[in-house]
JSON list of C-alpha atoms and ligand atoms in Angstrom, two decimals:
[
{"chain": "A", "resi": 1, "resn": "MET", "atom": "CA", "xyz": [-11.91, 6.90, 30.65]},
{"chain": "A", "resi": 2, "resn": "ALA", "atom": "CA", "xyz": [-8.70, 8.85, 30.86]},
{"chain": "A", "resi": 3, "resn": "ASP", "atom": "CA", "xyz": [-8.72, 11.74, 33.22]},
{"chain": "A", "resi": 4, "resn": "GLY", "atom": "CA", "xyz": [-6.80, 14.67, 33.69]},
{"chain": "A", "resi": 5, "resn": "PRO", "atom": "CA", "xyz": [-4.35, 15.98, 31.21]},
{"chain": "A", "resi": 6, "resn": "HIS", "atom": "CA", "xyz": [-3.30, 12.95, 28.92]},
{"chain": "A", "resi": 7, "resn": "THR", "atom": "CA", "xyz": [-2.00, 12.03, 25.69]},
{"chain": "A", "resi": 8, "resn": "VAL", "atom": "CA", "xyz": [-2.76, 9.28, 23.22]},
{"chain": "A", "resi": 9, "resn": "PHE", "atom": "CA", "xyz": [-0.16, 8.17, 20.70]},
{"chain": "A", "resi": 10, "resn": "ILE", "atom": "CA", "xyz": [-1.50, 7.01, 17.33]},
{"chain": "A", "resi": 11, "resn": "GLU", "atom": "CA", "xyz": [1.22, 5.25, 15.50]},
{"chain": "A", "resi": 12, "resn": "ALA", "atom": "CA", "xyz": [1.31, 5.83, 11.71]},
{"chain": "A", "resi": 13, "resn": "GLY", "atom": "CA", "xyz": [-0.08, 2.84, 9.83]},
{"chain": "A", "resi": 14, "resn": "LYS", "atom": "CA", "xyz": [-1.73, 1.44, 12.81]},
{"chain": "A", "resi": 15, "resn": "VAL", "atom": "CA", "xyz": [-5.41, 1.76, 13.40]},
{"chain": "A", "resi": 16, "resn": "ARG", "atom": "CA", "xyz": [-5.89, 0.83, 16.94]},
{"chain": "A", "resi": 17, "resn": "PRO", "atom": "CA", "xyz": [-4.95, 3.52, 19.40]},
{"chain": "A", "resi": 18, "resn": "GLU", "atom": "CA", "xyz": [-3.03, 2.59, 22.50]},
{"chain": "A", "resi": 19, "resn": "LEU", "atom": "CA", "xyz": [-5.80, 4.01, 24.66]},
{"chain": "A", "resi": 20, "resn": "PHE", "atom": "CA", "xyz": [-9.58, 3.65, 24.07]},
{"chain": "A", "resi": 21, "resn": "ASP", "atom": "CA", "xyz": [-12.78, 3.06, 25.95]},
{"chain": "A", "resi": 22, "resn": "ALA", "atom": "CA", "xyz": [-15.05, 1.41, 23.41]},
{"chain": "A", "resi": 23, "resn": "HIS", "atom": "CA", "xyz": [-14.67, -0.40, 20.14]},
{"chain": "A", "resi": 24, "resn": "ILE", "atom": "CA", "xyz": [-17.75, -0.36, 17.91]},
{"chain": "A", "resi": 25, "resn": "GLU", "atom": "CA", "xyz": [-18.04, -2.52, 15.09]},
{"chain": "A", "resi": 26, "resn": "ARG", "atom": "CA", "xyz": [-20.68, -2.00, 12.19]},
{"chain": "A", "resi": 27, "resn": "ARG", "atom": "CA", "xyz": [-21.56, -4.84, 9.86]},
{"chain": "A", "resi": 28, "resn": "LEU", "atom": "CA", "xyz": [-23.40, -5.05, 6.73]},
{"chain": "A", "resi": 29, "resn": "SER", "atom": "CA", "xyz": [-26.49, -6.08, 8.53]},
{"chain": "A", "resi": 30, "resn": "SER", "atom": "CA", "xyz": [-26.55, -2.67, 10.17]},
{"chain": "A", "resi": 31, "resn": "MET", "atom": "CA", "xyz": [-26.94, -0.90, 6.92]},
{"chain": "A", "resi": 32, "resn": "LYS", "atom": "CA", "xyz": [-30.33, -2.32, 5.93]},
{"chain": "A", "resi": 33, "resn": "GLY", "atom": "CA", "xyz": [-32.07, -0.03, 3.21]},
{"chain": "A", "resi": 34, "resn": "GLN", "atom": "CA", "xyz": [-28.91, 2.20, 2.94]},
{"chain": "A", "resi": 35, "resn": "TYR", "atom": "CA", "xyz": [-27.33, 0.88, -0.08]},
{"chain": "A", "resi": 36, "resn": "LEU", "atom": "CA", "xyz": [-28.71, 1.67, -3.54]},
{"chain": "A", "resi": 37, "resn": "ASP", "atom": "CA", "xyz": [-28.42, -1.80, -5.12]},
{"chain": "A", "resi": 38, "resn": "GLN", "atom": "CA", "xyz": [-30.68, -3.77, -2.70]},
{"chain": "A", "resi": 39, "resn": "GLU", "atom": "CA", "xyz": [-30.39, -7.01, -4.62]},
{"chain": "A", "resi": 40, "resn": "ALA", "atom": "CA", "xyz": [-26.51, -6.90, -4.29]},
{"chain": "A", "resi": 41, "resn": "TYR", "atom": "CA", "xyz": [-26.96, -6.02, -0.67]},
{"chain": "A", "resi": 42, "resn": "ARG", "atom": "CA", "xyz": [-29.13, -9.10, -0.04]},
{"chain": "A", "resi": 43, "resn": "ARG", "atom": "CA", "xyz": [-26.80, -11.30, -2.05]},
{"chain": "A", "resi": 44, "resn": "MET", "atom": "CA", "xyz": [-23.66, -10.13, -0.12]},
{"chain": "A", "resi": 45, "resn": "LEU", "atom": "CA", "xyz": [-25.37, -10.44, 3.16]},
{"chain": "A", "resi": 46, "resn": "GLU", "atom": "CA", "xyz": [-26.35, -14.07, 2.44]},
{"chain": "A", "resi": 47, "resn": "GLU", "atom": "CA", "xyz": [-22.68, -14.76, 1.80]},
{"chain": "A", "resi": 48, "resn": "GLU", "atom": "CA", "xyz": [-21.35, -13.04, 4.88]},
{"chain": "A", "resi": 49, "resn": "ASP", "atom": "CA", "xyz": [-22.10, -10.20, 7.31]},
{"chain": "A", "resi": 50, "resn": "ARG", "atom": "CA", "xyz": [-19.06, -8.25, 6.29]},
{"chain": "A", "resi": 51, "resn": "LEU", "atom": "CA", "xyz": [-17.47, -5.85, 8.82]},
{"chain": "A", "resi": 52, "resn": "LEU", "atom": "CA", "xyz": [-17.86, -2.44, 7.19]},
{"chain": "A", "resi": 53, "resn": "TYR", "atom": "CA", "xyz": [-16.31, -0.10, 9.63]},
{"chain": "A", "resi": 54, "resn": "GLU", "atom": "CA", "xyz": [-15.11, 0.29, 13.19]},
{"chain": "A", "resi": 55, "resn": "VAL", "atom": "CA", "xyz": [-14.66, 3.24, 15.67]},
{"chain": "A", "resi": 56, "resn": "TYR", "atom": "CA", "xyz": [-12.42, 3.34, 18.57]},
{"chain": "A", "resi": 57, "resn": "GLU", "atom": "CA", "xyz": [-13.89, 5.86, 21.12]},
{"chain": "A", "resi": 58, "resn": "LEU", "atom": "CA", "xyz": [-12.20, 7.96, 23.71]},
{"chain": "A", "resi": 59, "resn": "ARG", "atom": "CA", "xyz": [-14.96, 8.71, 26.11]},
{"chain": "A", "resi": 60, "resn": "ARG", "atom": "CA", "xyz": [-15.51, 11.72, 28.16]},
{"chain": "A", "resi": 61, "resn": "PRO", "atom": "CA", "xyz": [-18.68, 12.94, 30.10]},
{"chain": "A", "resi": 62, "resn": "GLU", "atom": "CA", "xyz": [-21.23, 14.01, 27.41]},
{"chain": "A", "resi": 63, "resn": "LYS", "atom": "CA", "xyz": [-21.53, 17.59, 28.68]},
{"chain": "A", "resi": 64, "resn": "GLU", "atom": "CA", "xyz": [-20.90, 21.03, 27.13]},
{"chain": "A", "resi": 65, "resn": "GLY", "atom": "CA", "xyz": [-17.10, 21.97, 27.39]},
{"chain": "A", "resi": 66, "resn": "GLU", "atom": "CA", "xyz": [-15.92, 18.42, 26.79]},
{"chain": "A", "resi": 67, "resn": "LEU", "atom": "CA", "xyz": [-14.74, 16.76, 23.56]},
{"chain": "A", "resi": 68, "resn": "LEU", "atom": "CA", "xyz": [-15.08, 13.38, 22.35]},
{"chain": "A", "resi": 69, "resn": "SER", "atom": "CA", "xyz": [-12.66, 11.93, 19.90]},
{"chain": "A", "resi": 70, "resn": "GLY", "atom": "CA", "xyz": [-11.48, 8.66, 18.39]},
{"chain": "A", "resi": 71, "resn": "ILE", "atom": "CA", "xyz": [-10.48, 6.75, 15.26]},
{"chain": "A", "resi": 72, "resn": "SER", "atom": "CA", "xyz": [-12.79, 5.77, 12.53]},
{"chain": "A", "resi": 73, "resn": "ILE", "atom": "CA", "xyz": [-11.87, 2.97, 10.07]},
{"chain": "A", "resi": 74, "resn": "VAL", "atom": "CA", "xyz": [-13.74, 2.27, 7.07]},
{"chain": "A", "resi": 75, "resn": "HIS", "atom": "CA", "xyz": [-12.74, -1.01, 5.23]},
{"chain": "A", "resi": 76, "resn": "PRO", "atom": "CA", "xyz": [-12.44, -1.12, 1.45]},
{"chain": "A", "resi": 77, "resn": "GLY", "atom": "CA", "xyz": [-15.04, -2.76, -0.50]},
{"chain": "A", "resi": 78, "resn": "LYS", "atom": "CA", "xyz": [-18.29, -2.11, -2.36]},
{"chain": "A", "resi": 79, "resn": "VAL", "atom": "CA", "xyz": [-22.03, -3.22, -2.40]},
{"chain": "A", "resi": 80, "resn": "GLY", "atom": "CA", "xyz": [-22.96, -3.51, -6.15]},
{"chain": "A", "resi": 81, "resn": "GLU", "atom": "CA", "xyz": [-21.32, -0.14, -7.50]},
{"chain": "A", "resi": 82, "resn": "GLU", "atom": "CA", "xyz": [-21.42, 1.65, -4.21]},
{"chain": "A", "resi": 83, "resn": "TYR", "atom": "CA", "xyz": [-18.47, 2.02, -1.90]},
{"chain": "A", "resi": 84, "resn": "PHE", "atom": "CA", "xyz": [-18.50, 0.92, 1.70]},
{"chain": "A", "resi": 85, "resn": "MET", "atom": "CA", "xyz": [-19.43, 3.75, 3.93]},
{"chain": "A", "resi": 86, "resn": "THR", "atom": "CA", "xyz": [-20.57, 4.85, 7.60]},
{"chain": "A", "resi": 87, "resn": "LYS", "atom": "CA", "xyz": [-24.25, 5.17, 8.44]},
{"chain": "A", "resi": 88, "resn": "GLY", "atom": "CA", "xyz": [-23.82, 8.90, 8.58]},
{"chain": "A", "resi": 89, "resn": "HIS", "atom": "CA", "xyz": [-25.62, 11.14, 10.94]},
{"chain": "A", "resi": 90, "resn": "PHE", "atom": "CA", "xyz": [-26.68, 14.64, 11.93]},
{"chain": "A", "resi": 91, "resn": "HIS", "atom": "CA", "xyz": [-25.81, 15.60, 15.49]},
{"chain": "A", "resi": 92, "resn": "GLU", "atom": "CA", "xyz": [-28.75, 15.68, 17.77]},
{"chain": "A", "resi": 93, "resn": "VAL", "atom": "CA", "xyz": [-27.57, 19.05, 18.93]},
{"chain": "A", "resi": 94, "resn": "LEU", "atom": "CA", "xyz": [-27.53, 20.19, 15.22]},
{"chain": "A", "resi": 95, "resn": "ASP", "atom": "CA", "xyz": [-25.49, 23.44, 16.07]},
{"chain": "A", "resi": 96, "resn": "THR", "atom": "CA", "xyz": [-22.33, 21.47, 16.70]},
{"chain": "A", "resi": 97, "resn": "ALA", "atom": "CA", "xyz": [-19.31, 20.89, 14.36]},
{"chain": "A", "resi": 98, "resn": "GLU", "atom": "CA", "xyz": [-16.67, 18.22, 14.11]},
{"chain": "A", "resi": 99, "resn": "ILE", "atom": "CA", "xyz": [-13.22, 18.00, 12.72]},
{"chain": "A", "resi": 100, "resn": "TYR", "atom": "CA", "xyz": [-11.89, 14.89, 10.90]},
{"chain": "A", "resi": 101, "resn": "TRP", "atom": "CA", "xyz": [-8.00, 14.42, 10.32]},
{"chain": "A", "resi": 102, "resn": "CYS", "atom": "CA", "xyz": [-7.32, 11.76, 7.65]},
{"chain": "A", "resi": 103, "resn": "LEU", "atom": "CA", "xyz": [-4.38, 9.51, 8.72]},
{"chain": "A", "resi": 104, "resn": "SER", "atom": "CA", "xyz": [-4.26, 7.10, 6.00]},
{"chain": "A", "resi": 105, "resn": "GLY", "atom": "CA", "xyz": [-6.31, 5.72, 3.05]},
{"chain": "A", "resi": 106, "resn": "ARG", "atom": "CA", "xyz": [-8.30, 7.51, 0.43]},
{"chain": "A", "resi": 107, "resn": "GLY", "atom": "CA", "xyz": [-12.09, 8.50, 0.50]},
{"chain": "A", "resi": 108, "resn": "VAL", "atom": "CA", "xyz": [-14.57, 11.35, 0.88]},
{"chain": "A", "resi": 109, "resn": "MET", "atom": "CA", "xyz": [-16.85, 12.74, 3.36]},
{"chain": "A", "resi": 110, "resn": "VAL", "atom": "CA", "xyz": [-20.42, 13.22, 1.97]},
{"chain": "A", "resi": 111, "resn": "MET", "atom": "CA", "xyz": [-22.32, 15.98, 3.71]},
{"chain": "A", "resi": 112, "resn": "GLU", "atom": "CA", "xyz": [-25.55, 17.92, 3.56]},
{"chain": "A", "resi": 113, "resn": "THR", "atom": "CA", "xyz": [-27.81, 20.17, 5.59]},
{"chain": "A", "resi": 114, "resn": "PRO", "atom": "CA", "xyz": [-31.46, 19.86, 6.43]},
{"chain": "A", "resi": 115, "resn": "GLU", "atom": "CA", "xyz": [-31.97, 22.73, 3.83]},
{"chain": "A", "resi": 116, "resn": "GLY", "atom": "CA", "xyz": [-30.68, 20.80, 1.02]},
{"chain": "A", "resi": 117, "resn": "GLU", "atom": "CA", "xyz": [-27.11, 21.98, 0.58]},
{"chain": "A", "resi": 118, "resn": "TRP", "atom": "CA", "xyz": [-24.55, 19.28, -0.02]},
{"chain": "A", "resi": 119, "resn": "SER", "atom": "CA", "xyz": [-20.81, 18.88, -0.34]},
{"chain": "A", "resi": 120, "resn": "VAL", "atom": "CA", "xyz": [-18.39, 15.98, -0.99]},
{"chain": "A", "resi": 121, "resn": "LYS", "atom": "CA", "xyz": [-14.88, 16.56, 0.14]},
{"chain": "A", "resi": 122, "resn": "ASP", "atom": "CA", "xyz": [-11.79, 14.38, -0.59]},
{"chain": "A", "resi": 123, "resn": "LEU", "atom": "CA", "xyz": [-9.83, 12.61, 2.23]},
{"chain": "A", "resi": 124, "resn": "SER", "atom": "CA", "xyz": [-6.31, 11.60, 1.84]},
{"chain": "A", "resi": 125, "resn": "PRO", "atom": "CA", "xyz": [-3.40, 11.50, 4.39]},
{"chain": "A", "resi": 126, "resn": "GLY", "atom": "CA", "xyz": [-3.02, 15.00, 5.93]},
{"chain": "A", "resi": 127, "resn": "THR", "atom": "CA", "xyz": [-6.43, 16.31, 5.12]},
{"chain": "A", "resi": 128, "resn": "VAL", "atom": "CA", "xyz": [-7.90, 18.19, 8.17]},
{"chain": "A", "resi": 129, "resn": "LEU", "atom": "CA", "xyz": [-11.77, 18.44, 7.33]},
{"chain": "A", "resi": 130, "resn": "TYR", "atom": "CA", "xyz": [-14.06, 20.69, 9.21]},
{"chain": "A", "resi": 131, "resn": "VAL", "atom": "CA", "xyz": [-17.63, 19.72, 9.22]},
{"chain": "A", "resi": 132, "resn": "PRO", "atom": "CA", "xyz": [-19.67, 22.82, 10.08]},
{"chain": "A", "resi": 133, "resn": "PRO", "atom": "CA", "xyz": [-22.54, 23.04, 12.33]},
{"chain": "A", "resi": 134, "resn": "ARG", "atom": "CA", "xyz": [-26.00, 21.46, 10.87]},
{"chain": "A", "resi": 135, "resn": "TRP", "atom": "CA", "xyz": [-24.03, 19.41, 8.36]},
{"chain": "A", "resi": 136, "resn": "ALA", "atom": "CA", "xyz": [-24.79, 15.55, 8.34]},
{"chain": "A", "resi": 137, "resn": "HIS", "atom": "CA", "xyz": [-21.54, 13.63, 7.49]},
{"chain": "A", "resi": 138, "resn": "ARG", "atom": "CA", "xyz": [-20.62, 10.15, 6.14]},
{"chain": "A", "resi": 139, "resn": "SER", "atom": "CA", "xyz": [-17.28, 8.79, 5.39]},
{"chain": "A", "resi": 140, "resn": "VAL", "atom": "CA", "xyz": [-16.88, 6.71, 2.28]},
{"chain": "A", "resi": 141, "resn": "ASN", "atom": "CA", "xyz": [-13.74, 4.59, 1.35]},
{"chain": "A", "resi": 142, "resn": "THR", "atom": "CA", "xyz": [-13.20, 5.23, -2.37]},
{"chain": "A", "resi": 143, "resn": "GLY", "atom": "CA", "xyz": [-9.58, 3.89, -2.18]},
{"chain": "A", "resi": 144, "resn": "SER", "atom": "CA", "xyz": [-8.42, 0.66, -3.83]},
{"chain": "A", "resi": 145, "resn": "GLY", "atom": "CA", "xyz": [-7.96, -2.00, -1.05]},
{"chain": "A", "resi": 146, "resn": "GLU", "atom": "CA", "xyz": [-6.77, 0.32, 1.76]},
{"chain": "A", "resi": 147, "resn": "ASN", "atom": "CA", "xyz": [-8.52, 1.12, 5.05]},
{"chain": "A", "resi": 148, "resn": "LEU", "atom": "CA", "xyz": [-9.75, 4.94, 5.30]},
{"chain": "A", "resi": 149, "resn": "VAL", "atom": "CA", "xyz": [-8.52, 5.97, 8.79]},
{"chain": "A", "resi": 150, "resn": "THR", "atom": "CA", "xyz": [-9.55, 9.22, 10.34]},
{"chain": "A", "resi": 151, "resn": "PHE", "atom": "CA", "xyz": [-9.20, 10.81, 13.77]},
{"chain": "A", "resi": 152, "resn": "PHE", "atom": "CA", "xyz": [-12.40, 12.71, 14.66]},
{"chain": "A", "resi": 153, "resn": "VAL", "atom": "CA", "xyz": [-13.10, 15.22, 17.48]},
{"chain": "A", "resi": 154, "resn": "TYR", "atom": "CA", "xyz": [-16.48, 16.87, 18.33]},
{"chain": "A", "resi": 155, "resn": "PRO", "atom": "CA", "xyz": [-18.31, 18.45, 21.32]},
{"chain": "A", "resi": 156, "resn": "ALA", "atom": "CA", "xyz": [-19.28, 15.90, 23.77]},
{"chain": "A", "resi": 157, "resn": "HIS", "atom": "CA", "xyz": [-22.89, 17.08, 24.02]},
{"chain": "A", "resi": 158, "resn": "ALA", "atom": "CA", "xyz": [-23.50, 16.81, 20.59]},
{"chain": "A", "resi": 159, "resn": "GLY", "atom": "CA", "xyz": [-25.26, 13.41, 20.34]},
{"chain": "A", "resi": 160, "resn": "HIS", "atom": "CA", "xyz": [-25.98, 11.41, 17.22]},
{"chain": "A", "resi": 161, "resn": "ASP", "atom": "CA", "xyz": [-29.13, 11.43, 15.24]},
{"chain": "A", "resi": 162, "resn": "TYR", "atom": "CA", "xyz": [-29.10, 8.41, 12.80]},
{"chain": "A", "resi": 163, "resn": "GLY", "atom": "CA", "xyz": [-32.59, 8.03, 12.35]},
{"chain": "A", "resi": 164, "resn": "THR", "atom": "CA", "xyz": [-33.14, 10.96, 9.78]},
{"chain": "A", "resi": 165, "resn": "ILE", "atom": "CA", "xyz": [-30.49, 9.41, 7.54]},
{"chain": "A", "resi": 166, "resn": "GLU", "atom": "CA", "xyz": [-31.76, 5.89, 8.06]},
{"chain": "A", "resi": 167, "resn": "SER", "atom": "CA", "xyz": [-35.34, 6.97, 6.69]},
{"chain": "A", "resi": 168, "resn": "LYS", "atom": "CA", "xyz": [-34.40, 9.50, 4.16]},
{"chain": "A", "resi": 169, "resn": "GLY", "atom": "CA", "xyz": [-30.74, 8.76, 2.98]},
{"chain": "A", "resi": 170, "resn": "PHE", "atom": "CA", "xyz": [-28.31, 11.10, 1.79]},
{"chain": "A", "resi": 171, "resn": "ARG", "atom": "CA", "xyz": [-28.93, 13.12, -1.34]},
{"chain": "A", "resi": 172, "resn": "LYS", "atom": "CA", "xyz": [-25.80, 12.06, -2.91]},
{"chain": "A", "resi": 173, "resn": "LEU", "atom": "CA", "xyz": [-24.18, 8.55, -3.27]},
{"chain": "A", "resi": 174, "resn": "MET", "atom": "CA", "xyz": [-20.48, 7.61, -4.11]},
{"chain": "A", "resi": 175, "resn": "VAL", "atom": "CA", "xyz": [-20.34, 4.93, -6.83]},
{"chain": "A", "resi": 176, "resn": "ASP", "atom": "CA", "xyz": [-17.82, 3.38, -9.08]},
{"chain": "A", "resi": 177, "resn": "ARG", "atom": "CA", "xyz": [-19.32, 2.67, -12.57]},
{"chain": "A", "resi": 178, "resn": "GLY", "atom": "CA", "xyz": [-15.93, 1.76, -14.22]},
{"chain": "A", "resi": 179, "resn": "ALA", "atom": "CA", "xyz": [-14.19, 5.19, -14.13]},
{"chain": "A", "resi": 180, "resn": "GLY", "atom": "CA", "xyz": [-13.41, 5.44, -10.53]},
{"chain": "A", "resi": 181, "resn": "ALA", "atom": "CA", "xyz": [-15.43, 7.25, -7.85]},
{"chain": "A", "resi": 182, "resn": "GLU", "atom": "CA", "xyz": [-18.12, 9.62, -8.81]},
{"chain": "A", "resi": 183, "resn": "VAL", "atom": "CA", "xyz": [-20.99, 11.45, -7.04]},
{"chain": "A", "resi": 184, "resn": "ILE", "atom": "CA", "xyz": [-24.54, 10.74, -8.10]},
{"chain": "A", "resi": 185, "resn": "ASP", "atom": "CA", "xyz": [-27.82, 11.64, -7.13]},
{"chain": "A", "resi": 186, "resn": "ASN", "atom": "CA", "xyz": [-29.48, 9.37, -4.80]},
{"chain": "A", "resi": 187, "resn": "PRO", "atom": "CA", "xyz": [-32.86, 7.98, -6.65]},
{"chain": "A", "resi": 188, "resn": "ARG", "atom": "CA", "xyz": [-34.08, 6.65, -3.57]},
{"chain": "A", "resi": 189, "resn": "TRP", "atom": "CA", "xyz": [-33.80, 9.86, -1.53]},
{"chain": "A", "resi": 190, "resn": "ARG", "atom": "CA", "xyz": [-36.81, 10.54, 0.50]},
{"chain": "A", "resi": 191, "resn": "GLY", "atom": "CA", "xyz": [-37.19, 14.14, 1.29]},
{"chain": "B", "resi": 201, "resn": "LIG", "atom": "FE1", "xyz": [-20.43, 13.61, 13.88]}
]
């Protein structure tokens, strides 16, 4: 963990920052039940436990006043018609926001509140996205063959609630049914 004032250089086109404390890898097997086409998921998993996304974290003490940041990389690909995506989460401390800055690739952030509002925002290089407090968020790589790379920063005491999304899903999904990326209702959403 870097202490005191410090800088981290993120070289354009490279995903691995020069400084990080943790490297998290999420594979297909960790997304059980999350993809709409369960049969496609099963077949794909039988073939290979593909790497879907990675996170490089810059750690700080998880207390109010501190900020956590890092780089998220969602690899390109689809399970059936549905694009590779992150698990998605609410913050445990619901009233905390997050900022994402897209460094490379193309994608969207799928977001929703516990009250049922939803939003899908495009991410392309240069986009700075503000995720307000209370909004669950999931990055989706809708590009054609490129990594979706974003820098994120959020309050260090926010924590992660993955369980709500794991059991309910998101209300909206990102699929390609032949005409590129489109938002559809999640027929398996369990409210
Ligand atoms: Fe977050």
